[in-house]
Tab-separated table of C-alpha atoms in Angstrom:
chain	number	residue	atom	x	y	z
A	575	UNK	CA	-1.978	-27.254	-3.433
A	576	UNK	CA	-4.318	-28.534	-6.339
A	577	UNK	CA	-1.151	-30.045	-7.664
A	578	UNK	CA	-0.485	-31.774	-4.578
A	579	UNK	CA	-3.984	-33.632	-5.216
A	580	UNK	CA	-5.978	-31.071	-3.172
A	581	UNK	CA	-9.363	-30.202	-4.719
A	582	UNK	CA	-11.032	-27.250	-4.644
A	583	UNK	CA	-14.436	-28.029	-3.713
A	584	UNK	CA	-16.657	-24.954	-4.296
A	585	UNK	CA	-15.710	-25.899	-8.303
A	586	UNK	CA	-15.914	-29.482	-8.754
A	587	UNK	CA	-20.103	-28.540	-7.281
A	588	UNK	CA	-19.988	-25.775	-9.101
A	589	UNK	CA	-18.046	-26.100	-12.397
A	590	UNK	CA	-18.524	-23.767	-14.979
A	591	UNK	CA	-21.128	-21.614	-12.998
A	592	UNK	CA	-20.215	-17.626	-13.031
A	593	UNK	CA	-20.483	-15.014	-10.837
A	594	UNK	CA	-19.750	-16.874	-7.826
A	595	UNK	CA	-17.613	-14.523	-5.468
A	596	UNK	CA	-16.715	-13.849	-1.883
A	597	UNK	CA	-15.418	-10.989	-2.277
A	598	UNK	CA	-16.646	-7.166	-3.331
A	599	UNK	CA	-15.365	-3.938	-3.023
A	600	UNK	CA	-17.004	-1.637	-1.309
A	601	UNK	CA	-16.770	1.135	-3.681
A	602	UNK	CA	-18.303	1.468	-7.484
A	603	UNK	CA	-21.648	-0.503	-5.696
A	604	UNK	CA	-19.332	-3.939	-6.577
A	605	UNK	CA	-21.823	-5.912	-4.764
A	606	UNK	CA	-25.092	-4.884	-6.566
A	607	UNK	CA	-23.443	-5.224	-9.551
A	608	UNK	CA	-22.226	-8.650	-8.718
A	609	UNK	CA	-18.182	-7.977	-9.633
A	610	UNK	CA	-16.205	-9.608	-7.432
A	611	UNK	CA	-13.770	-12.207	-6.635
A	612	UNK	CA	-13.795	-15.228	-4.932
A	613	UNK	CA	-10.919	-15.436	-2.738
A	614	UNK	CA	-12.180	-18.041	-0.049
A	615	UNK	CA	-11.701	-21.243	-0.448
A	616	UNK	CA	-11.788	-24.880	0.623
A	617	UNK	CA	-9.206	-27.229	-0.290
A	618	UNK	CA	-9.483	-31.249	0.818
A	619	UNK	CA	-7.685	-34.072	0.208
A	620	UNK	CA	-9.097	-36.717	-2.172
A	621	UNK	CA	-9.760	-38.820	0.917
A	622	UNK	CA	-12.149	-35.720	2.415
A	623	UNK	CA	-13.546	-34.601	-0.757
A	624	UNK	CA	-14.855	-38.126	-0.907
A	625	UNK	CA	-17.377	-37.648	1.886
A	626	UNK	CA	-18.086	-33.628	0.648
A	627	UNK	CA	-22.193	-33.633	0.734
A	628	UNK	CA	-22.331	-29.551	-0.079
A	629	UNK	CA	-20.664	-26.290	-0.826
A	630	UNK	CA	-22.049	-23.006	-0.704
A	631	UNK	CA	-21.524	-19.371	-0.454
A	632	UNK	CA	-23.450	-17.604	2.599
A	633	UNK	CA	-24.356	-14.187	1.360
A	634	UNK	CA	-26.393	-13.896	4.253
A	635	UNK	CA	-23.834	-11.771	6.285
A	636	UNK	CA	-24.445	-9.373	3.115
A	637	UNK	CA	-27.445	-8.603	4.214
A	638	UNK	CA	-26.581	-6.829	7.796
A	639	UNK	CA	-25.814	-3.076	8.406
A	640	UNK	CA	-22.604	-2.011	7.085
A	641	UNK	CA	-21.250	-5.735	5.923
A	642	UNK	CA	-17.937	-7.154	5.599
A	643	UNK	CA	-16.505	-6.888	1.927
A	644	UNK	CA	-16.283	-10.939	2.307
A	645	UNK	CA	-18.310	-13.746	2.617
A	646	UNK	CA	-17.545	-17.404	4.030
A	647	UNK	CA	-18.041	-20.519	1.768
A	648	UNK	CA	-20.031	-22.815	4.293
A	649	UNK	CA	-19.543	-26.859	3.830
A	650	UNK	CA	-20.852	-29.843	4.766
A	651	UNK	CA	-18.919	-32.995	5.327
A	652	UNK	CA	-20.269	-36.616	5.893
């Protein structure tokens, strides 16, 4: 997809930043350690990244009893 001119917006706001995942196992305490993955994504067209305002990842659904081992990314388009 990035080939076909698709960007991958959570980099080009965030390039070069680490530990930035979606994803954590469950098991060895992945999360409080922070190793993960990220395996969410948003890919636009050139056209829709144009108008891209923000990209984040909403750890907030970490945060409730017994959570999901994944996280959305959360954007926000003009």
């Amino acid at each position: 997809m990035l080939a076909l001119d698709y960007t991958d917006v959570f980099r080009s706001l965030h390039s070069g930043e680490g530990g930035q995942f979606t994803f954590w196992d469950h098991f060895r305490n992945a999360f409080e350690h922070n190793r993960g993955i990220r395996i969410d994504h948003f890919l636009l067209s050139s056209r829709a990244a144009d108008r891209l305002l923000k990209c984040e990842i909403n750890r907030t659904p970490l945060a409730q009893e017994k959570p999901s081992d994944d996280t959305p990314i959360m954007i926000e388009i003009a």
